[in-house]
Coordinates of C-alpha atoms in Angstrom, one line a residue:
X1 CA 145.8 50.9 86.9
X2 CA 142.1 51.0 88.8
X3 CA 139.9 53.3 87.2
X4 CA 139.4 56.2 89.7
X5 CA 135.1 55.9 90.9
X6 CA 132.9 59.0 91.0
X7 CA 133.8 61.5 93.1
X8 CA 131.8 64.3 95.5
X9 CA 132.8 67.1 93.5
X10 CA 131.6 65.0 89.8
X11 CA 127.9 64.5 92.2
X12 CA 127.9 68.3 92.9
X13 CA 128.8 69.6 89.5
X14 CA 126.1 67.0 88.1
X15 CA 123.3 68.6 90.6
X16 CA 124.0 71.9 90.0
X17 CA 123.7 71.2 86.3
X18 CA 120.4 69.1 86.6
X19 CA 118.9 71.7 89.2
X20 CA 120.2 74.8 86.6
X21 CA 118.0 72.4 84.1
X22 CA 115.4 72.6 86.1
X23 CA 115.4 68.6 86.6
X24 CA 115.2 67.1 90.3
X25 CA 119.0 66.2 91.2
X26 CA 118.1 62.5 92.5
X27 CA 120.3 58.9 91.9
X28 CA 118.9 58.3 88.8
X29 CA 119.4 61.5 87.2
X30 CA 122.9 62.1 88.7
X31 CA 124.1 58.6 87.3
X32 CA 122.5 59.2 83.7
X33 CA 123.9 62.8 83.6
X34 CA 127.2 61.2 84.8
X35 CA 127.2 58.1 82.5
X36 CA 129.0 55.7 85.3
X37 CA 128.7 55.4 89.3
X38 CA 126.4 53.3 91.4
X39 CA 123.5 54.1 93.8
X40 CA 125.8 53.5 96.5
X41 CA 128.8 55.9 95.5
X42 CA 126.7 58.6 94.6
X43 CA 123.9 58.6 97.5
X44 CA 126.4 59.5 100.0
X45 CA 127.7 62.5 98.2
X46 CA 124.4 63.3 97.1
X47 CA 123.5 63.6 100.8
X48 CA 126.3 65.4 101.4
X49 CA 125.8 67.7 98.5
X50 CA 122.1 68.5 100.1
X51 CA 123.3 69.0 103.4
X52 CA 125.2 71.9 102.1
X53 CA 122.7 73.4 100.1
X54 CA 121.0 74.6 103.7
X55 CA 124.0 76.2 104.1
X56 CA 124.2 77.9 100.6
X57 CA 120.4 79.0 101.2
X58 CA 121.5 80.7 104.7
X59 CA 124.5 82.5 102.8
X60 CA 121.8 83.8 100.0
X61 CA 119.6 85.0 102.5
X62 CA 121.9 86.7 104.7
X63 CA 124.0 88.4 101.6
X64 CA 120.9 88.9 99.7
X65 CA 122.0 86.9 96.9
X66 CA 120.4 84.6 94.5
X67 CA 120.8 80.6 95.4
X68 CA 122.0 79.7 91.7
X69 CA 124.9 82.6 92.3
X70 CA 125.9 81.4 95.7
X71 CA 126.2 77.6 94.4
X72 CA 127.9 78.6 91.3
X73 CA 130.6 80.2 93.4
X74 CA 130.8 77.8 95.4
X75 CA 131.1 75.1 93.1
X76 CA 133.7 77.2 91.4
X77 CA 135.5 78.0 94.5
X78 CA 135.9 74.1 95.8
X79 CA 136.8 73.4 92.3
X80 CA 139.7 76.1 92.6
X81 CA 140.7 74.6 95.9
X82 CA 140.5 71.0 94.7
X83 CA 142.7 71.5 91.8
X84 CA 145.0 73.7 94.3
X85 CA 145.2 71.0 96.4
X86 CA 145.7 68.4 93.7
X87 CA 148.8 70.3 92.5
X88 CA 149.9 70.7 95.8
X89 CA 149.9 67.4 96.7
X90 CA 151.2 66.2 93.4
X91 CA 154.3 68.7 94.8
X92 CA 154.2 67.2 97.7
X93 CA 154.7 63.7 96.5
X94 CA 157.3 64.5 94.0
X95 CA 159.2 66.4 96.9
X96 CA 158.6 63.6 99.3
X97 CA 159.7 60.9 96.9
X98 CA 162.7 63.3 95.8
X99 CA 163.6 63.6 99.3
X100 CA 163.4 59.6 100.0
X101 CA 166.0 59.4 97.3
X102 CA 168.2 61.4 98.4
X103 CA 168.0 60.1 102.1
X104 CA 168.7 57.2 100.6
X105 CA 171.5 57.9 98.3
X106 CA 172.8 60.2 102.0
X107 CA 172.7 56.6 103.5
X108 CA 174.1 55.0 100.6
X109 CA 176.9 57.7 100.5
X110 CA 177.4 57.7 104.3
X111 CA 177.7 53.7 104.4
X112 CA 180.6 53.8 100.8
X113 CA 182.2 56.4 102.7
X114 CA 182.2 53.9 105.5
X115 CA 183.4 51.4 103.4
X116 CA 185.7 53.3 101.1
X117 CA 187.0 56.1 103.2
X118 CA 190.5 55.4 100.9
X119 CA 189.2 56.0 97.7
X120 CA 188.5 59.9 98.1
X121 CA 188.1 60.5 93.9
X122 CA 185.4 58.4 93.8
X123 CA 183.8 59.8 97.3
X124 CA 184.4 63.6 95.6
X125 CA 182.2 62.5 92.3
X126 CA 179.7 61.0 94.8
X127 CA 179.8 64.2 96.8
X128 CA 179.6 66.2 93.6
X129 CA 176.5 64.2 92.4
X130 CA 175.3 65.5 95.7
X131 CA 175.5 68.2 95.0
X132 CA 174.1 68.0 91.6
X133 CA 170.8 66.4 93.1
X134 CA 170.4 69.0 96.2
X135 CA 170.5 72.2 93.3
X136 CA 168.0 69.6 91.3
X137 CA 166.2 70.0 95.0
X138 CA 166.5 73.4 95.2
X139 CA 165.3 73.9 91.4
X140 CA 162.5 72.3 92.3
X141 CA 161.6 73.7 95.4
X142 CA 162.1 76.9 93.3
X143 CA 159.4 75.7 90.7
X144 CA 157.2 75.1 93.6
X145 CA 157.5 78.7 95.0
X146 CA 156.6 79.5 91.2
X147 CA 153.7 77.2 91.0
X148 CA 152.4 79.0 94.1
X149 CA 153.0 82.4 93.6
X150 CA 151.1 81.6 90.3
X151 CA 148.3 79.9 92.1
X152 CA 148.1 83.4 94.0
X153 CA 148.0 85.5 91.3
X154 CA 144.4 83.7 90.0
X155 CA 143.5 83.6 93.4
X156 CA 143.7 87.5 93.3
X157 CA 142.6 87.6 89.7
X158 CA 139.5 85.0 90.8
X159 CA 138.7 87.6 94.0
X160 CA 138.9 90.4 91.0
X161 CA 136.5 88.4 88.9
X162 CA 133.8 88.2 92.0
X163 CA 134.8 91.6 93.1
X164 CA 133.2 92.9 89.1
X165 CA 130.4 89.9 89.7
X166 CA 129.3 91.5 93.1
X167 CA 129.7 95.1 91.2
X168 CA 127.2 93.9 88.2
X169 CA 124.5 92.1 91.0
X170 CA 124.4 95.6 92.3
X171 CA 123.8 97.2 88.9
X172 CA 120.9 94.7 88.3
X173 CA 119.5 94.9 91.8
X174 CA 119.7 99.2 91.2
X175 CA 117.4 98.5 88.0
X176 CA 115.5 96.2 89.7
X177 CA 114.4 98.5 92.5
X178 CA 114.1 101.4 89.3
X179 CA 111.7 99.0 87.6
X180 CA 109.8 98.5 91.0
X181 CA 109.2 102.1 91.6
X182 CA 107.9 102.4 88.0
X183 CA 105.9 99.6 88.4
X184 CA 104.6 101.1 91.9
X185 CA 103.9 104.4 90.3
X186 CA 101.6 102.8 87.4
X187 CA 99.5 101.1 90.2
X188 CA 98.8 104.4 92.0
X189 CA 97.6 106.0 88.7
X190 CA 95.6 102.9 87.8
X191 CA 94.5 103.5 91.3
X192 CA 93.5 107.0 91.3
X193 CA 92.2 106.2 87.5
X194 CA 89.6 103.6 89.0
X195 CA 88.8 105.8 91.8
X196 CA 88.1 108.8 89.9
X197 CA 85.9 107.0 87.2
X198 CA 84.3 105.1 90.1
X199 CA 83.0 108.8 91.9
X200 CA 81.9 109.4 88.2
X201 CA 79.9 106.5 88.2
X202 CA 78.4 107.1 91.7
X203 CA 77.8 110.9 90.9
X204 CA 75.4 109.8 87.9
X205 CA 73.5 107.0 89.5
X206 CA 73.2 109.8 92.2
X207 CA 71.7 112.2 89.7
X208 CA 70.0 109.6 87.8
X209 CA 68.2 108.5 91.5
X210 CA 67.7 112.2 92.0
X211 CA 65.8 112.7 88.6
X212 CA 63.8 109.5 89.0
X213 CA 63.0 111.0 92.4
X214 CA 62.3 113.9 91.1
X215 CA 60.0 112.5 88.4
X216 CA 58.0 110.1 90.9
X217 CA 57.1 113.2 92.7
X218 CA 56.1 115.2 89.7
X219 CA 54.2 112.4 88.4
X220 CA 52.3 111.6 91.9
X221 CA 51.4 115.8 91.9
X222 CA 50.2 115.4 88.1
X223 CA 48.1 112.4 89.2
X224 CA 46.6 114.6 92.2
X225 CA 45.8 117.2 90.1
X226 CA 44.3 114.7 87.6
X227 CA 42.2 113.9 90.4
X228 CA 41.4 117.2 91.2
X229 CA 40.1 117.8 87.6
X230 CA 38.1 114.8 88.0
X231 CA 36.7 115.9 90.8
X232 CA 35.9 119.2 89.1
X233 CA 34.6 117.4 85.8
X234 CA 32.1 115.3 88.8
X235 CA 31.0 118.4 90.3
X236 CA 30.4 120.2 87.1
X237 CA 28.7 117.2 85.7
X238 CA 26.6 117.7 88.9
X239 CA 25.8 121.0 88.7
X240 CA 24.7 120.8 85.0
X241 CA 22.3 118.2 85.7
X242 CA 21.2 120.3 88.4
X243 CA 20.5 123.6 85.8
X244 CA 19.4 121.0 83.3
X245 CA 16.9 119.9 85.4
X246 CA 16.4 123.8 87.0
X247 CA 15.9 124.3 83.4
X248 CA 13.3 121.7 82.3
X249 CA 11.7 123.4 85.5
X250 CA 11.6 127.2 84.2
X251 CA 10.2 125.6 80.9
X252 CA 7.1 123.8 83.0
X253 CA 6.2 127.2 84.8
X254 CA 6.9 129.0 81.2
X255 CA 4.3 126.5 79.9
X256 CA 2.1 126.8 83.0
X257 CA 2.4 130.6 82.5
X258 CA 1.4 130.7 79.5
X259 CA -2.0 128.5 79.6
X260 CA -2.4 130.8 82.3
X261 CA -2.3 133.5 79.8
X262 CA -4.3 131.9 77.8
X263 CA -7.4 131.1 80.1
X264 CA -7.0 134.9 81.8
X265 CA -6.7 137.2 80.0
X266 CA -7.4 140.3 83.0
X267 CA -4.2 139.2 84.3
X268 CA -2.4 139.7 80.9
X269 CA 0.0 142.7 82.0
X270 CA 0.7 140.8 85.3
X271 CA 1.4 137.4 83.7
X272 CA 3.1 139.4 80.5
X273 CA 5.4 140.6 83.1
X274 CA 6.0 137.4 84.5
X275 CA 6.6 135.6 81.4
X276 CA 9.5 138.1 80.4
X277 CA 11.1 137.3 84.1
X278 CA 10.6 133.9 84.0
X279 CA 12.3 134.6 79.8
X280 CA 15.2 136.8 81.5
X281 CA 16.2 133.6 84.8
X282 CA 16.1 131.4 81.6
X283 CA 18.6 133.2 79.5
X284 CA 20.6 133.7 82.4
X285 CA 20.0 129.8 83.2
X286 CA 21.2 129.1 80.0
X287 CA 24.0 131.3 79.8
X288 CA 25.3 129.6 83.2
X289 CA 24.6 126.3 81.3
X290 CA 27.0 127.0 78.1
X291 CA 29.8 128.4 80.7
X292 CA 29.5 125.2 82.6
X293 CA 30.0 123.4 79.2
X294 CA 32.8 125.4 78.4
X295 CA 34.5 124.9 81.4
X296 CA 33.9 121.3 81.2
X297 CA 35.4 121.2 77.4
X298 CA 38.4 123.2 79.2
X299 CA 38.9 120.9 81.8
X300 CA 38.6 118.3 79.8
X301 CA 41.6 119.6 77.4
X302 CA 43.9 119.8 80.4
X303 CA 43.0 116.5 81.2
X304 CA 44.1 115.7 78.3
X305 CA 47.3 117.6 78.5
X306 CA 47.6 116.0 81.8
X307 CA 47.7 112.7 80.7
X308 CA 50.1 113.6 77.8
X309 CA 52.1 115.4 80.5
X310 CA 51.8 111.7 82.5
X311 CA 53.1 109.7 79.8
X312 CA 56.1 111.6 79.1
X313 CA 57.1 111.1 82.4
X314 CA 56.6 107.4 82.5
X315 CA 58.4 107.4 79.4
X316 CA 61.3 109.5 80.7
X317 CA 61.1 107.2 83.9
X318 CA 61.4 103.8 81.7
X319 CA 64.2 105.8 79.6
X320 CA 66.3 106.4 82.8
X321 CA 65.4 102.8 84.1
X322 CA 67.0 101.6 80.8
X323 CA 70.1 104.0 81.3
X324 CA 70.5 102.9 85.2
X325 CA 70.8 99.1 83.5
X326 CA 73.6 100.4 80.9
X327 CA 75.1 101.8 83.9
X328 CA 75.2 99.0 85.7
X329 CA 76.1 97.3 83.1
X330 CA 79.4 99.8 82.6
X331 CA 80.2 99.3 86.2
X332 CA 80.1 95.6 85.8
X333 CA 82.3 95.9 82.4
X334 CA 85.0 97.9 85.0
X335 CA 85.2 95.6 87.4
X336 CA 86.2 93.4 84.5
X337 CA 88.9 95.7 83.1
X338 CA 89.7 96.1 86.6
X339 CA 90.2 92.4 87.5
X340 CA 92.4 92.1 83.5
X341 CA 94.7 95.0 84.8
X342 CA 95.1 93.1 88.5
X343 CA 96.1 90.2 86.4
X344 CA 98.5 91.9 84.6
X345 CA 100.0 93.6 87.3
X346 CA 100.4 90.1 88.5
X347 CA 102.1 88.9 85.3
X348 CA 104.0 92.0 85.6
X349 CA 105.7 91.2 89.2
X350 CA 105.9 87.4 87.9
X351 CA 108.2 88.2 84.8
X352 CA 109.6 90.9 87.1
X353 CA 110.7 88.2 90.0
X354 CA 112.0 85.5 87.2
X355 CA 114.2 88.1 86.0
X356 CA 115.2 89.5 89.6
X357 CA 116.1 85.7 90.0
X358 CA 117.7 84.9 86.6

């Protein structure tokens, strides 16, 4: 007896198996995973086998049901039709061959009755062997009435099986949808968690410009009035060389006054008087003088403090310059974080998908 080749359904079950591997269902591969067949058995029912995954991929989309689940039924399903069919036509056979015989013991019979129409006893055992082999026939159509009632029975217990399939598929897709709303609800926090520290971040770069603003303008005024003092320190500088010399001028007509007091003496009373005015505009020039030093040791203080004043502010400037870096600096450090937790949201929907799909 021939040994039977390799068959479309042997191809089939070997791609599904090499695809649920994850390996590409090709020649090569089907023939290894087969162990027997040549290239030019099993690239027709390869092709075959191909052609009707377009059809399986239309049935997935249109049920919404994964591609492996849709071939595994499938696969199952011919499988349950092609052992069917085997047993029916192994029935079939055996009924047909049964059924020769007997048409052919009928002839046989109808040609001794013919022949021996005289001898009735042995034409009654014939008749009764007839009979014998027609409840045989009947027995055996009886068995194949069995065969199929059985054969419906696990058709219904197979549609029961893919009813509790479809019932589970709906259980997962349920979760699925459950573990998508989660998932959508964790982005919208994230969201509103990056937007709020985002207005945080703009509201103190806002004050931080504000202050620096702020401080600029302070500074500029404590420059003007650094010039101002300046100015005031020039001017008094000014008008105490003016009484200085005002002064040394007083003394020259105090001297001049007094050889004149000297060399007349009728005038004494006259240029006694003078003297003690010219002595009282000197006192009161060198009061004036002192003040004017005073005020220019005063001004000079708040020069001082000025300055001081001046380079705390450039300090404080630098300082907030420093802290608008950091800032920066934290804002860049977010948009890392924020680019991590994209990528994990990512890896999130990825591991989410391959178990949608497993």
């Amino acid at each position: 007896m021939a040994r039977p080749g390799v068959t479309y359904n042997d191809v089939a079950k070997a791609a599904i198996e090499l695809t649920g591997l994850g390996k590409l269902p090709i020649i090569d591969n089907v023939r290894q995973f087969l162990g027997t067949g040549s290239s030019s058995t099993i690239a027709p029912h390869l092709r075959t086998w191909k052609t009707k995954q377009g059809e399986i991929q239309l049935i997935a989309i249109k049920e919404k049901l994964p591609e492996e689940f849709v071939v595994l039924m499938k696969g199952l399903w011919e499988r349950v039709l092609q052992e069917a069919q085997t047993q029916i036509s192994l029935v079939e056979q055996h009924a047909d061959k049964n059924l020769s015989e007997h048409k052919q013991k009928i002839e046989n019979l109808v040609q001794d009755n013919k022949r021996f129409q005289q001898q009735c006893n042995q034409l009654q055992q014939k008749e009764q062997q007839l009979t014998n082999d027609n409840l045989a026939l009947e027995q055996a159509i009886i068995q194949f009435q069995n065969k199929q009632a059985a054969f419906q029975a696990e058709s219904k217990a197979f549609q029961q099986r893919l009813t509790d399939k479809q019932e589970r598929i709906d259980e997962v897709q349920r979760l699925s949808q459950q573990v998508q709303n989660n998932l959508d609800h964790y982005r919208e926090a994230s969201r509103e968690q990056r937007l709020k520290e985002q207005q945080q971040y703009e509201s103190q770069i806002k004050y931080l410009e504000q202050s620096s603003q702020q401080y600029l303008q302070e500074n500029d005024h404590l420059k003007k009035q650094l010039q101002l003092a300046q100015e005031k320190i020039d001017q008094l500088q000014q008008d105490n060389q003016a009484l200085k010399n005002e002064s040394h001028d007083i003394s020259a007509q105090l001297n001049d006054t007094t050889s004149q007091l000297t060399i007349t003496k009728a005038s004494l009373a006259a240029s006694l008087k003078s003297e003690t005015h010219w002595q009282t505009q000197y006192q009161v020039v060198l009061s004036k003088f002192n003040e004017q030093e005073n005020s220019v040791s005063d001004l000079q203080k708040q020069v001082a403090l000025l300055s001081q004043q001046v380079s705390i502010s450039e300090n404080q400037l630098h300082e907030m310059k420093i802290q608008n870096k950091l800032l920066t600096h934290e804002k860049w450090q977010l948009g890392q974080e924020s680019a991590q937790l994209t990528g994990q949201i990512k890896k999130i929907e990825s591991l989410h998908m391959m178990e949608k799909f497993a």
